[in-house]
PDB file of C-alpha atoms in Angstrom:
ATOM      1  CA  UNK A   1      18.324  32.270   4.390  1.00 82.00           C
ATOM      2  CA  UNK A   2      15.483  33.763   6.887  1.00 83.00           C
ATOM      3  CA  UNK A   3      14.203  31.074   9.118  1.00 81.00           C
ATOM      4  CA  UNK A   4      10.575  30.975   9.984  1.00 80.00           C
ATOM      5  CA  UNK A   5       9.777  32.583  13.335  1.00 83.00           C
ATOM      6  CA  UNK A   6       8.216  30.432  16.002  1.00 78.00           C
ATOM      7  CA  UNK A   7       6.456  31.380  19.123  1.00 74.00           C
ATOM      8  CA  UNK A   8       4.771  34.575  17.764  1.00 78.00           C
ATOM      9  CA  UNK A   9       4.263  36.356  14.303  1.00 80.00           C
ATOM     10  CA  UNK A  10       5.928  39.856  15.179  1.00 85.00           C
ATOM     11  CA  UNK A  11       9.091  40.806  17.221  1.00 86.00           C
ATOM     12  CA  UNK A  12       8.356  44.638  17.559  1.00 87.00           C
ATOM     13  CA  UNK A  13       5.080  45.909  19.099  1.00 84.00           C
ATOM     14  CA  UNK A  14       4.196  49.848  19.631  1.00 80.00           C
ATOM     15  CA  UNK A  15       2.968  50.707  22.916  1.00 71.00           C
ATOM     16  CA  UNK A  16      -0.499  51.833  21.505  1.00 71.00           C
ATOM     17  CA  UNK A  17      -1.187  48.190  20.301  1.00 70.00           C
ATOM     18  CA  UNK A  18      -2.154  48.814  16.855  1.00 77.00           C
ATOM     19  CA  UNK A  19       1.422  48.749  15.250  1.00 85.00           C
ATOM     20  CA  UNK A  20       3.513  45.585  15.161  1.00 85.00           C
ATOM     21  CA  UNK A  21       6.370  44.413  12.705  1.00 88.00           C
ATOM     22  CA  UNK A  22       8.855  41.852  12.297  1.00 87.00           C
ATOM     23  CA  UNK A  23      11.995  43.795  12.430  1.00 87.00           C
ATOM     24  CA  UNK A  24      14.406  41.476  14.095  1.00 88.00           C
ATOM     25  CA  UNK A  25      15.759  38.242  12.565  1.00 87.00           C
ATOM     26  CA  UNK A  26      18.650  36.143  11.835  1.00 87.00           C
ATOM     27  CA  UNK A  27      19.908  35.592   8.483  1.00 88.00           C
ATOM     28  CA  UNK A  28      21.705  32.346   7.904  1.00 86.00           C
ATOM     29  CA  UNK A  29      23.738  31.147   4.830  1.00 85.00           C
ATOM     30  CA  UNK A  30      23.109  27.778   2.931  1.00 79.00           C
ATOM     31  CA  UNK A  31      26.239  26.289   4.400  1.00 80.00           C
ATOM     32  CA  UNK A  32      25.145  27.116   8.000  1.00 82.00           C
ATOM     33  CA  UNK A  33      21.720  25.558   7.336  1.00 77.00           C
ATOM     34  CA  UNK A  34      23.407  22.508   5.593  1.00 75.00           C
ATOM     35  CA  UNK A  35      25.682  21.813   8.609  1.00 77.00           C
ATOM     36  CA  UNK A  36      23.066  22.436  11.345  1.00 77.00           C
ATOM     37  CA  UNK A  37      19.595  21.598   9.583  1.00 75.00           C
ATOM     38  CA  UNK A  38      17.586  21.752  12.828  1.00 75.00           C
ATOM     39  CA  UNK A  39      18.090  25.344  13.556  1.00 80.00           C
ATOM     40  CA  UNK A  40      15.069  27.240  15.161  1.00 80.00           C
ATOM     41  CA  UNK A  41      14.498  30.955  15.478  1.00 84.00           C
ATOM     42  CA  UNK A  42      12.189  31.535  18.467  1.00 82.00           C
ATOM     43  CA  UNK A  43      10.987  34.722  19.667  1.00 83.00           C
ATOM     44  CA  UNK A  44      10.789  34.914  23.446  1.00 80.00           C
ATOM     45  CA  UNK A  45       8.644  36.901  25.832  1.00 78.00           C
ATOM     46  CA  UNK A  46       9.367  40.655  25.825  1.00 77.00           C
ATOM     47  CA  UNK A  47       9.670  42.942  28.956  1.00 71.00           C
ATOM     48  CA  UNK A  48      10.334  46.522  29.147  1.00 72.00           C
ATOM     49  CA  UNK A  49      11.491  46.428  25.657  1.00 82.00           C
ATOM     50  CA  UNK A  50       9.282  46.874  22.716  1.00 84.00           C
ATOM     51  CA  UNK A  51      11.251  44.330  20.785  1.00 87.00           C
ATOM     52  CA  UNK A  52      11.209  40.481  21.622  1.00 86.00           C
ATOM     53  CA  UNK A  53      14.505  38.766  21.977  1.00 87.00           C
ATOM     54  CA  UNK A  54      15.331  36.148  19.517  1.00 87.00           C
ATOM     55  CA  UNK A  55      17.010  32.743  20.334  1.00 85.00           C
ATOM     56  CA  UNK A  56      18.641  30.634  17.718  1.00 84.00           C
ATOM     57  CA  UNK A  57      18.801  27.114  18.950  1.00 78.00           C
ATOM     58  CA  UNK A  58      19.189  23.696  17.356  1.00 75.00           C
ATOM     59  CA  UNK A  59      16.101  21.518  17.844  1.00 65.00           C
ATOM     60  CA  UNK A  60      17.603  17.923  18.987  1.00 61.00           C
ATOM     61  CA  UNK A  61      14.681  16.776  20.815  1.00 64.00           C
ATOM     62  CA  UNK A  62      13.241  13.211  20.073  1.00 62.00           C
ATOM     63  CA  UNK A  63       9.759  13.375  18.982  1.00 65.00           C
ATOM     64  CA  UNK A  64       9.618   9.541  18.593  1.00 66.00           C
ATOM     65  CA  UNK A  65      10.098   7.187  15.964  1.00 64.00           C
ATOM     66  CA  UNK A  66       9.729   8.605  12.365  1.00 65.00           C
ATOM     67  CA  UNK A  67       7.393   6.882   9.785  1.00 64.00           C
ATOM     68  CA  UNK A  68       9.385   4.695   6.986  1.00 62.00           C
ATOM     69  CA  UNK A  69       9.325   6.195   3.726  1.00 71.00           C
ATOM     70  CA  UNK A  70      10.377   4.444   0.402  1.00 74.00           C
ATOM     71  CA  UNK A  71      12.805   6.046  -1.823  1.00 77.00           C
ATOM     72  CA  UNK A  72      11.847   5.974  -5.546  1.00 75.00           C
ATOM     73  CA  UNK A  73      15.542   5.443  -6.485  1.00 76.00           C
ATOM     74  CA  UNK A  74      15.526   1.914  -4.618  1.00 81.00           C
ATOM     75  CA  UNK A  75      13.552   0.345  -7.447  1.00 79.00           C
ATOM     76  CA  UNK A  76      16.463   1.227  -9.889  1.00 76.00           C
ATOM     77  CA  UNK A  77      18.931  -0.381  -7.485  1.00 79.00           C
ATOM     78  CA  UNK A  78      19.710  -4.077  -8.826  1.00 80.00           C
ATOM     79  CA  UNK A  79      18.519  -6.676  -6.408  1.00 84.00           C
ATOM     80  CA  UNK A  80      15.855  -4.599  -4.740  1.00 86.00           C
ATOM     81  CA  UNK A  81      12.648  -6.081  -6.118  1.00 88.00           C
ATOM     82  CA  UNK A  82      14.180  -9.615  -5.464  1.00 88.00           C
ATOM     83  CA  UNK A  83      15.165  -8.520  -2.077  1.00 89.00           C
ATOM     84  CA  UNK A  84      11.697  -7.584  -0.976  1.00 89.00           C
ATOM     85  CA  UNK A  85       9.948 -10.566  -2.771  1.00 89.00           C
ATOM     86  CA  UNK A  86      12.200 -13.116  -0.854  1.00 90.00           C
ATOM     87  CA  UNK A  87      11.726 -11.432   2.414  1.00 89.00           C
ATOM     88  CA  UNK A  88       7.921 -11.321   2.225  1.00 88.00           C
ATOM     89  CA  UNK A  89       7.820 -14.877   1.173  1.00 88.00           C
ATOM     90  CA  UNK A  90      10.055 -15.908   4.079  1.00 90.00           C
ATOM     91  CA  UNK A  91       8.009 -14.408   6.736  1.00 88.00           C
ATOM     92  CA  UNK A  92       5.882 -17.123   8.668  1.00 88.00           C
ATOM     93  CA  UNK A  93       2.923 -15.433  10.253  1.00 86.00           C
ATOM     94  CA  UNK A  94      -0.491 -17.031  11.211  1.00 86.00           C
ATOM     95  CA  UNK A  95      -3.646 -15.445  11.796  1.00 84.00           C
ATOM     96  CA  UNK A  96      -6.297 -13.402  10.039  1.00 85.00           C
ATOM     97  CA  UNK A  97      -5.488 -11.359   6.847  1.00 82.00           C
ATOM     98  CA  UNK A  98      -5.125  -8.019   8.458  1.00 85.00           C
ATOM     99  CA  UNK A  99      -2.896  -9.078  11.472  1.00 87.00           C
ATOM    100  CA  UNK A 100      -0.538 -10.888   8.840  1.00 87.00           C
ATOM    101  CA  UNK A 101      -0.390  -7.841   6.305  1.00 87.00           C
ATOM    102  CA  UNK A 102       0.527  -5.579   9.507  1.00 85.00           C
ATOM    103  CA  UNK A 103       3.240  -7.984  10.736  1.00 87.00           C
ATOM    104  CA  UNK A 104       4.685  -8.469   7.311  1.00 88.00           C
ATOM    105  CA  UNK A 105       4.869  -4.669   6.880  1.00 86.00           C
ATOM    106  CA  UNK A 106       6.299  -4.257  10.387  1.00 85.00           C
ATOM    107  CA  UNK A 107       9.320  -6.931   9.535  1.00 87.00           C
ATOM    108  CA  UNK A 108      10.091  -5.635   5.993  1.00 87.00           C
ATOM    109  CA  UNK A 109      10.317  -2.099   7.570  1.00 86.00           C
ATOM    110  CA  UNK A 110      13.216  -3.110   9.772  1.00 84.00           C
ATOM    111  CA  UNK A 111      14.899  -5.281   6.871  1.00 88.00           C
ATOM    112  CA  UNK A 112      14.545  -2.331   4.517  1.00 87.00           C
ATOM    113  CA  UNK A 113      16.377  -0.218   7.001  1.00 84.00           C
ATOM    114  CA  UNK A 114      19.378  -2.428   6.929  1.00 84.00           C
ATOM    115  CA  UNK A 115      19.299  -2.915   3.114  1.00 84.00           C
ATOM    116  CA  UNK A 116      19.292   0.965   2.832  1.00 81.00           C
ATOM    117  CA  UNK A 117      22.376   1.182   4.998  1.00 80.00           C
ATOM    118  CA  UNK A 118      24.305  -0.893   2.847  1.00 79.00           C
ATOM    119  CA  UNK A 119      23.131   0.162  -0.566  1.00 77.00           C
ATOM    120  CA  UNK A 120      21.673   3.704  -0.772  1.00 73.00           C
ATOM    121  CA  UNK A 121      22.965   5.142   2.650  1.00 74.00           C
ATOM    122  CA  UNK A 122      25.701   7.944   2.463  1.00 77.00           C
ATOM    123  CA  UNK A 123      25.550   8.523  -1.288  1.00 79.00           C
ATOM    124  CA  UNK A 124      27.392  11.742  -1.195  1.00 79.00           C
ATOM    125  CA  UNK A 125      30.349  10.098   0.418  1.00 82.00           C
ATOM    126  CA  UNK A 126      30.405   7.367  -2.208  1.00 82.00           C
ATOM    127  CA  UNK A 127      30.296   9.846  -4.814  1.00 83.00           C
ATOM    128  CA  UNK A 128      33.397  11.726  -3.305  1.00 84.00           C
ATOM    129  CA  UNK A 129      35.189   8.562  -3.148  1.00 86.00           C
ATOM    130  CA  UNK A 130      34.506   7.565  -6.684  1.00 84.00           C
ATOM    131  CA  UNK A 131      35.712  11.109  -7.795  1.00 85.00           C
ATOM    132  CA  UNK A 132      38.886  10.759  -5.893  1.00 86.00           C
ATOM    133  CA  UNK A 133      39.545   7.232  -7.677  1.00 86.00           C
ATOM    134  CA  UNK A 134      38.667   8.843 -10.886  1.00 84.00           C
ATOM    135  CA  UNK A 135      41.110  11.663 -10.190  1.00 83.00           C
ATOM    136  CA  UNK A 136      43.962   9.306  -9.527  1.00 82.00           C
ATOM    137  CA  UNK A 137      43.703   7.668 -12.765  1.00 81.00           C
ATOM    138  CA  UNK A 138      43.352  10.796 -14.440  1.00 81.00           C
ATOM    139  CA  UNK A 139      46.576  12.079 -13.024  1.00 81.00           C
ATOM    140  CA  UNK A 140      48.227   8.937 -13.977  1.00 79.00           C
ATOM    141  CA  UNK A 141      47.189   9.271 -17.491  1.00 78.00           C
ATOM    142  CA  UNK A 142      48.538  12.561 -17.652  1.00 77.00           C
ATOM    143  CA  UNK A 143      52.041  11.270 -17.257  1.00 78.00           C
ATOM    144  CA  UNK A 144      51.798   7.971 -18.933  1.00 79.00           C
ATOM    145  CA  UNK A 145      49.546   5.679 -21.010  1.00 81.00           C
ATOM    146  CA  UNK A 146      46.908   3.733 -19.021  1.00 79.00           C
ATOM    147  CA  UNK A 147      46.995  -0.002 -19.285  1.00 84.00           C
ATOM    148  CA  UNK A 148      43.972  -2.026 -20.540  1.00 84.00           C
ATOM    149  CA  UNK A 149      43.104  -2.721 -16.699  1.00 86.00           C
ATOM    150  CA  UNK A 150      43.270   0.821 -15.836  1.00 83.00           C
ATOM    151  CA  UNK A 151      40.749   1.766 -18.573  1.00 85.00           C
ATOM    152  CA  UNK A 152      38.338  -0.718 -17.604  1.00 87.00           C
ATOM    153  CA  UNK A 153      38.662   0.402 -14.070  1.00 86.00           C
ATOM    154  CA  UNK A 154      37.991   3.915 -15.155  1.00 85.00           C
ATOM    155  CA  UNK A 155      35.070   2.926 -17.196  1.00 87.00           C
ATOM    156  CA  UNK A 156      33.388   0.947 -14.225  1.00 87.00           C
ATOM    157  CA  UNK A 157      33.907   3.955 -11.931  1.00 86.00           C
ATOM    158  CA  UNK A 158      32.589   6.264 -14.249  1.00 86.00           C
ATOM    159  CA  UNK A 159      29.452   4.211 -14.748  1.00 86.00           C
ATOM    160  CA  UNK A 160      29.076   3.634 -11.016  1.00 82.00           C
ATOM    161  CA  UNK A 161      29.453   7.505 -10.438  1.00 84.00           C
ATOM    162  CA  UNK A 162      26.930   8.177 -13.102  1.00 83.00           C
ATOM    163  CA  UNK A 163      24.345   5.780 -11.468  1.00 80.00           C
ATOM    164  CA  UNK A 164      25.007   7.007  -7.887  1.00 79.00           C
ATOM    165  CA  UNK A 165      24.710  10.616  -9.163  1.00 81.00           C
ATOM    166  CA  UNK A 166      21.007   9.817 -10.740  1.00 77.00           C
ATOM    167  CA  UNK A 167      20.259   8.151  -7.081  1.00 79.00           C
ATOM    168  CA  UNK A 168      21.516  11.238  -5.203  1.00 78.00           C
ATOM    169  CA  UNK A 169      19.347  13.241  -7.541  1.00 77.00           C
ATOM    170  CA  UNK A 170      16.341  11.378  -7.236  1.00 75.00           C
ATOM    171  CA  UNK A 171      16.706  11.338  -3.400  1.00 74.00           C
ATOM    172  CA  UNK A 172      17.096  15.235  -3.323  1.00 73.00           C
ATOM    173  CA  UNK A 173      14.231  15.829  -5.525  1.00 70.00           C
ATOM    174  CA  UNK A 174      11.918  13.302  -3.579  1.00 70.00           C
ATOM    175  CA  UNK A 175      12.957  14.984  -0.229  1.00 65.00           C
ATOM    176  CA  UNK A 176      12.516  18.534  -1.685  1.00 66.00           C
ATOM    177  CA  UNK A 177       9.117  17.837  -2.909  1.00 62.00           C
ATOM    178  CA  UNK A 178       9.724  19.769  -6.183  1.00 57.00           C
ATOM    179  CA  UNK A 179       8.764  19.013  -9.695  1.00 56.00           C
ATOM    180  CA  UNK A 180      11.532  19.080 -12.265  1.00 53.00           C
ATOM    181  CA  UNK A 181      11.312  21.693 -14.966  1.00 46.00           C
ATOM    182  CA  UNK A 182      13.141  19.338 -17.145  1.00 47.00           C
ATOM    183  CA  UNK A 183      13.656  15.927 -16.583  1.00 44.00           C
ATOM    184  CA  UNK A 184      17.411  15.269 -15.697  1.00 46.00           C
ATOM    185  CA  UNK A 185      17.942  19.035 -14.729  1.00 55.00           C
ATOM    186  CA  UNK A 186      19.578  18.232 -11.206  1.00 59.00           C
ATOM    187  CA  UNK A 187      20.875  20.901  -9.050  1.00 62.00           C
ATOM    188  CA  UNK A 188      21.605  19.183  -5.515  1.00 65.00           C
ATOM    189  CA  UNK A 189      22.725  22.558  -3.712  1.00 68.00           C
ATOM    190  CA  UNK A 190      19.306  23.979  -4.555  1.00 70.00           C
ATOM    191  CA  UNK A 191      17.284  20.947  -3.515  1.00 69.00           C
ATOM    192  CA  UNK A 192      19.277  20.841  -0.321  1.00 70.00           C
ATOM    193  CA  UNK A 193      18.620  24.303   0.415  1.00 73.00           C
ATOM    194  CA  UNK A 194      14.704  23.832  -0.429  1.00 73.00           C
ATOM    195  CA  UNK A 195      14.900  20.565   1.945  1.00 72.00           C
ATOM    196  CA  UNK A 196      16.401  22.801   4.731  1.00 73.00           C
ATOM    197  CA  UNK A 197      13.668  25.552   4.370  1.00 75.00           C
ATOM    198  CA  UNK A 198      10.912  22.866   4.475  1.00 75.00           C
ATOM    199  CA  UNK A 199      12.489  21.234   7.612  1.00 74.00           C
ATOM    200  CA  UNK A 200      12.483  24.839   9.138  1.00 73.00           C
ATOM    201  CA  UNK A 201       8.950  25.560   8.207  1.00 75.00           C
ATOM    202  CA  UNK A 202       7.621  22.292   9.552  1.00 76.00           C
ATOM    203  CA  UNK A 203       9.613  22.475  12.951  1.00 75.00           C
ATOM    204  CA  UNK A 204       7.276  22.574  16.060  1.00 77.00           C
ATOM    205  CA  UNK A 205       8.766  24.358  18.871  1.00 74.00           C
ATOM    206  CA  UNK A 206       5.480  25.232  20.584  1.00 78.00           C
ATOM    207  CA  UNK A 207       1.774  24.844  20.237  1.00 82.00           C
ATOM    208  CA  UNK A 208      -1.137  27.034  21.735  1.00 84.00           C
ATOM    209  CA  UNK A 209      -3.873  25.353  23.609  1.00 85.00           C
ATOM    210  CA  UNK A 210      -6.654  27.438  25.245  1.00 84.00           C
ATOM    211  CA  UNK A 211      -4.632  30.745  24.407  1.00 82.00           C
ATOM    212  CA  UNK A 212      -1.790  29.150  26.649  1.00 84.00           C
ATOM    213  CA  UNK A 213       1.852  28.571  25.025  1.00 82.00           C
ATOM    214  CA  UNK A 214       2.837  25.094  25.371  1.00 83.00           C
ATOM    215  CA  UNK A 215       6.594  24.581  25.068  1.00 78.00           C
ATOM    216  CA  UNK A 216       8.620  21.661  25.375  1.00 75.00           C
ATOM    217  CA  UNK A 217       8.788  18.173  23.521  1.00 77.00           C
ATOM    218  CA  UNK A 218       6.868  16.146  26.223  1.00 81.00           C
ATOM    219  CA  UNK A 219       4.418  18.986  27.048  1.00 84.00           C
ATOM    220  CA  UNK A 220       3.550  19.534  23.323  1.00 83.00           C
ATOM    221  CA  UNK A 221       3.179  15.840  22.668  1.00 83.00           C
ATOM    222  CA  UNK A 222       0.871  15.452  25.475  1.00 86.00           C
ATOM    223  CA  UNK A 223      -1.324  18.314  24.281  1.00 87.00           C
ATOM    224  CA  UNK A 224      -1.699  17.122  20.951  1.00 86.00           C
ATOM    225  CA  UNK A 225      -2.412  13.559  22.141  1.00 86.00           C
ATOM    226  CA  UNK A 226      -5.116  15.125  24.665  1.00 86.00           C
ATOM    227  CA  UNK A 227      -6.733  16.979  21.836  1.00 86.00           C
ATOM    228  CA  UNK A 228      -7.195  14.144  19.376  1.00 85.00           C
ATOM    229  CA  UNK A 229      -8.112  11.917  22.306  1.00 84.00           C
ATOM    230  CA  UNK A 230     -10.825  14.357  23.123  1.00 82.00           C
ATOM    231  CA  UNK A 231     -12.007  14.856  19.731  1.00 80.00           C
ATOM    232  CA  UNK A 232     -12.592  11.244  18.577  1.00 79.00           C
ATOM    233  CA  UNK A 233     -14.034   9.967  21.761  1.00 76.00           C
ATOM    234  CA  UNK A 234     -17.753   9.379  22.304  1.00 67.00           C
ATOM    235  CA  UNK A 235     -19.484  12.450  23.859  1.00 67.00           C
ATOM    236  CA  UNK A 236     -20.945  12.190  27.401  1.00 65.00           C
ATOM    237  CA  UNK A 237     -24.609  12.077  26.196  1.00 67.00           C
ATOM    238  CA  UNK A 238     -27.526   9.889  27.324  1.00 71.00           C
ATOM    239  CA  UNK A 239     -28.051   7.608  24.364  1.00 70.00           C
ATOM    240  CA  UNK A 240     -31.715   6.099  23.854  1.00 72.00           C
ATOM    241  CA  UNK A 241     -32.065   2.637  25.291  1.00 76.00           C
ATOM    242  CA  UNK A 242     -34.628  -0.202  24.353  1.00 73.00           C
ATOM    243  CA  UNK A 243     -34.508  -1.839  27.538  1.00 74.00           C
ATOM    244  CA  UNK A 244     -38.027  -0.448  28.656  1.00 75.00           C
ATOM    245  CA  UNK A 245     -39.736  -0.268  25.315  1.00 78.00           C
ATOM    246  CA  UNK A 246     -42.965  -2.254  25.235  1.00 80.00           C
ATOM    247  CA  UNK A 247     -41.913  -4.931  22.634  1.00 79.00           C
ATOM    248  CA  UNK A 248     -44.465  -7.652  21.498  1.00 82.00           C
ATOM    249  CA  UNK A 249     -42.856 -10.880  22.307  1.00 81.00           C
ATOM    250  CA  UNK A 250     -43.559 -14.548  21.373  1.00 82.00           C
ATOM    251  CA  UNK A 251     -44.836 -16.851  23.965  1.00 85.00           C
ATOM    252  CA  UNK A 252     -42.880 -19.647  24.989  1.00 86.00           C
ATOM    253  CA  UNK A 253     -45.002 -22.290  22.943  1.00 86.00           C
ATOM    254  CA  UNK A 254     -44.656 -20.217  19.913  1.00 84.00           C
ATOM    255  CA  UNK A 255     -40.848 -19.855  20.264  1.00 84.00           C
ATOM    256  CA  UNK A 256     -40.574 -23.907  20.685  1.00 84.00           C
ATOM    257  CA  UNK A 257     -42.780 -24.259  17.658  1.00 82.00           C
ATOM    258  CA  UNK A 258     -40.565 -22.121  15.547  1.00 83.00           C
ATOM    259  CA  UNK A 259     -37.583 -24.134  16.585  1.00 84.00           C
ATOM    260  CA  UNK A 260     -38.777 -27.671  16.509  1.00 85.00           C
ATOM    261  CA  UNK A 261     -37.815 -29.872  13.515  1.00 87.00           C
ATOM    262  CA  UNK A 262     -40.263 -30.070  10.524  1.00 84.00           C
ATOM    263  CA  UNK A 263     -42.495 -33.139  10.349  1.00 84.00           C
ATOM    264  CA  UNK A 264     -43.303 -35.340   7.282  1.00 86.00           C
ATOM    265  CA  UNK A 265     -46.660 -34.235   7.142  1.00 84.00           C
ATOM    266  CA  UNK A 266     -45.597 -30.624   6.951  1.00 83.00           C
ATOM    267  CA  UNK A 267     -43.232 -31.185   4.337  1.00 84.00           C
ATOM    268  CA  UNK A 268     -45.941 -32.988   2.085  1.00 83.00           C
ATOM    269  CA  UNK A 269     -48.305 -30.306   2.704  1.00 82.00           C
ATOM    270  CA  UNK A 270     -45.770 -27.542   1.606  1.00 81.00           C
ATOM    271  CA  UNK A 271     -44.939 -29.577  -1.308  1.00 82.00           C
ATOM    272  CA  UNK A 272     -48.241 -30.858  -2.746  1.00 81.00           C
ATOM    273  CA  UNK A 273     -50.675 -28.486  -0.934  1.00 71.00           C
ATOM    274  CA  UNK A 274     -52.266 -25.443  -2.010  1.00 54.00           C
ATOM    275  CA  UNK A 275     -49.070 -23.106  -2.106  1.00 49.00           C
ATOM    276  CA  UNK A 276     -47.559 -20.934  -4.658  1.00 45.00           C
ATOM    277  CA  UNK A 277     -45.287 -22.576  -7.047  1.00 47.00           C
ATOM    278  CA  UNK A 278     -42.319 -20.715  -6.013  1.00 44.00           C
ATOM    279  CA  UNK A 279     -42.661 -21.535  -2.305  1.00 47.00           C
ATOM    280  CA  UNK A 280     -43.296 -25.248  -3.067  1.00 47.00           C
ATOM    281  CA  UNK A 281     -40.037 -25.292  -5.337  1.00 48.00           C
ATOM    282  CA  UNK A 282     -38.076 -23.614  -2.532  1.00 47.00           C
ATOM    283  CA  UNK A 283     -39.290 -26.271  -0.039  1.00 46.00           C
ATOM    284  CA  UNK A 284     -38.560 -29.027  -2.369  1.00 45.00           C
ATOM    285  CA  UNK A 285     -35.084 -27.772  -2.741  1.00 47.00           C
ATOM    286  CA  UNK A 286     -34.629 -27.401   0.881  1.00 47.00           C
ATOM    287  CA  UNK A 287     -35.855 -30.953   1.490  1.00 45.00           C
ATOM    288  CA  UNK A 288     -33.042 -32.484  -0.754  1.00 45.00           C
ATOM    289  CA  UNK A 289     -30.404 -30.103   0.484  1.00 43.00           C
TER     290      UNK A 289
END
């Protein structure tokens, strides 16, 4: 596997400035990428040489909390829907609708993490344990006839292995973001290789701000935050105001007349006077309301 190059696009530059190429690179095996999935291939600044030195590093920096993602296989695990329904109903939150929804989603996120650790975490390890247990029963059946209890245990282990294999294939397929050519055609090794490639391509080791290369997690995070902060804040312009505009205003007497209660003579004049039928009906309804 050829890791994506970070820092620049080429590793060799000719002195005339017109010719450049990516000659230097690290080639890693799938086993290497599976064991160290956060490897980065970074091109450093070149000096007297026309080649840029390459650095292979493992990016273990903390970029902050990761957003929670729902795995599609959760819906196939028994008890998942009942767990979510009971948890959401047990939360007692007061306030307006948007605040209640936000708080419930925040709490169900932490509860789902704990549920995931006990139900769908470390699926490959559980599959390996089931294979070892099945292998023990198979070896026992090679030399002697299995008892009814052993046969039932073998069937239960086989069903559990089949269920966990489907869950593992679903997780790998979702994380690889690939479409199956045919439903049920699972190749975990292939999907893991695709996931490693996506992780390397999406890794951020540096950003360019105003033609300056910014490296480091804290510096890159500050640069990205400053960019969006300046992008979404209001521009410093003089907005028009209405303070000095010559509006026509009511006098104090007219204002008091608009807010004073209706008199009985006015109501009678509006209902039985020479007004339109629609206006009279409206006043009549308002009088009884």
